[in-house]
């Protein structure tokens, strides 16, 4: 039993409402179940019920076991002071309110048709990666499309949270925010937090003084990343030069050395093209070519942006994947899938956040156009969907499907999903 099922039953009032009474023996009728609250606080807000002929307006909280009220510490939380009804599957204990009275409680266990519960169990307990897969062909397009929109919106909101956090820390400076966000993205997941740490410890205003000199940009980035603290027994002249430059620039700008350490960077199990050394070198090349990262990402037309992001790192990093470690094969520049990663994780959230902040729909549409233009990702999750008959046609679809899988299907939140609700309705109707 999951609370998800109780929310569904309560929202649609799918239970026997004949002669309703609370556990305390009071008569109960429900005029309005309230609106579902997906945020912190009670599960349904602003409901309306009548207990013993007295009408109450307030919130409704739901639990599988009544004792969860205490387990979840609601008795110490002011947000639950205005709860007028506790709806539970099992009445494991009475709940005492702050005024000493017992919380009116409705038990649903005996009031829900066993067929509905079995139907729900069959839906969520299917062992396939996407539990509803076999029902999908019977689901009409509308719930599928609206659920994909909901999932995409959720994914973009999640990605935007980092933009807003950085923007706040940067006191509304979009340029610095774009630089830090791009650095984070250039960590390509495995090294994202080290990469963001690097940007936070290397002010953009210092890099801006050296955008015409790629070597100095590399010296600053590699040095602050802690990657120049390596011995140079083989006498690598490039490493020697970067060390000298970094030494000079550290003193010039009084840089705090050691904020990011070499051990923070992960190389293990990565392809050489994805080594942080290569990514930092590509990042340096982008800063060298486009001193305003914000302008690059927000004001470049789509096709121009794709071309501009296709940078190749400096000559040294085309032949070395680590300092003094030569590569037999030439190491390529930023490839198509990396560019897609950068667009989805930097340009799109930045455009949406900027469009919202300036109340300009154009930027939001530009972000949507990027997602619709980019080809779909292909990974284990999109393959599950493919097998279930849902094919992603663009990054717009694949981003939505990834979110739907990770945040709904995996947790069996089928009753918070328009597709699941549609399947249940069909089976009940
Ligand atoms: S969450 Fe939605 S899409 Fe995923 S398995 Fe459940 S019903 Fe299907």
PDB file of C-alpha atoms and ligand atoms in Angstrom, residues 123 129-133 136 147 385 404-405 408-410 412-415 417-421 423, ligand 1:
ATOM      1  CA  UNK A 123      -0.612  -1.852 -12.455  1.00  0.00           C
ATOM      2  CA  UNK A 129      10.898  -1.473 -16.186  1.00  0.00           C
ATOM      3  CA  UNK A 130       7.799   0.494 -17.178  1.00  0.00           C
ATOM      4  CA  UNK A 131       5.021  -1.171 -15.168  1.00  0.00           C
ATOM      5  CA  UNK A 132       2.180   0.068 -17.405  1.00  0.00           C
ATOM      6  CA  UNK A 133       3.893  -0.975 -20.661  1.00  0.00           C
ATOM      7  CA  UNK A 136       0.089   1.781 -23.182  1.00  0.00           C
ATOM      8  CA  UNK A 147       2.028  13.732 -18.892  1.00  0.00           C
ATOM      9  CA  UNK A 385      10.212   3.414 -23.800  1.00  0.00           C
ATOM     10  CA  UNK A 404       8.889  10.408 -16.301  1.00  0.00           C
ATOM     11  CA  UNK A 405      10.846   7.200 -15.850  1.00  0.00           C
ATOM     12  CA  UNK A 408       7.356   8.453 -11.618  1.00  0.00           C
ATOM     13  CA  UNK A 409       7.735   4.944 -13.116  1.00  0.00           C
ATOM     14  CA  UNK A 410      10.719   3.973 -10.957  1.00  0.00           C
ATOM     15  CA  UNK A 412       5.585   3.461  -9.059  1.00  0.00           C
ATOM     16  CA  UNK A 413       3.823   6.803  -8.782  1.00  0.00           C
ATOM     17  CA  UNK A 414       1.340   5.689 -11.418  1.00  0.00           C
ATOM     18  CA  UNK A 415      -1.557   7.421  -9.738  1.00  0.00           C
ATOM     19  CA  UNK A 417       0.673  10.152 -13.614  1.00  0.00           C
ATOM     20  CA  UNK A 418      -2.014  11.034 -16.176  1.00  0.00           C
ATOM     21  CA  UNK A 419      -1.296   7.796 -18.041  1.00  0.00           C
ATOM     22  CA  UNK A 420      -1.789   5.666 -14.921  1.00  0.00           C
ATOM     23  CA  UNK A 421      -5.009   7.484 -14.009  1.00  0.00           C
ATOM     24  CA  UNK A 423      -5.512   3.206 -17.322  1.00  0.00           C
TER      25      UNK A 423
HETATM   26  S1  LIG B   1       4.240   6.261 -13.865  1.00  0.00           S
HETATM   27 FE1  LIG B   1       2.859   6.517 -15.597  1.00  0.00          FE
HETATM   28  S2  LIG B   1       4.077   5.990 -17.384  1.00  0.00           S
HETATM   29 FE2  LIG B   1       5.173   5.240 -15.616  1.00  0.00          FE
HETATM   30  S3  LIG B   1       4.546   3.137 -15.363  1.00  0.00           S
HETATM   31 FE3  LIG B   1       3.182   4.349 -14.099  1.00  0.00          FE
HETATM   32  S4  LIG B   1       1.473   4.796 -15.391  1.00  0.00           S
HETATM   33 FE4  LIG B   1       3.072   4.125 -16.723  1.00  0.00          FE
END
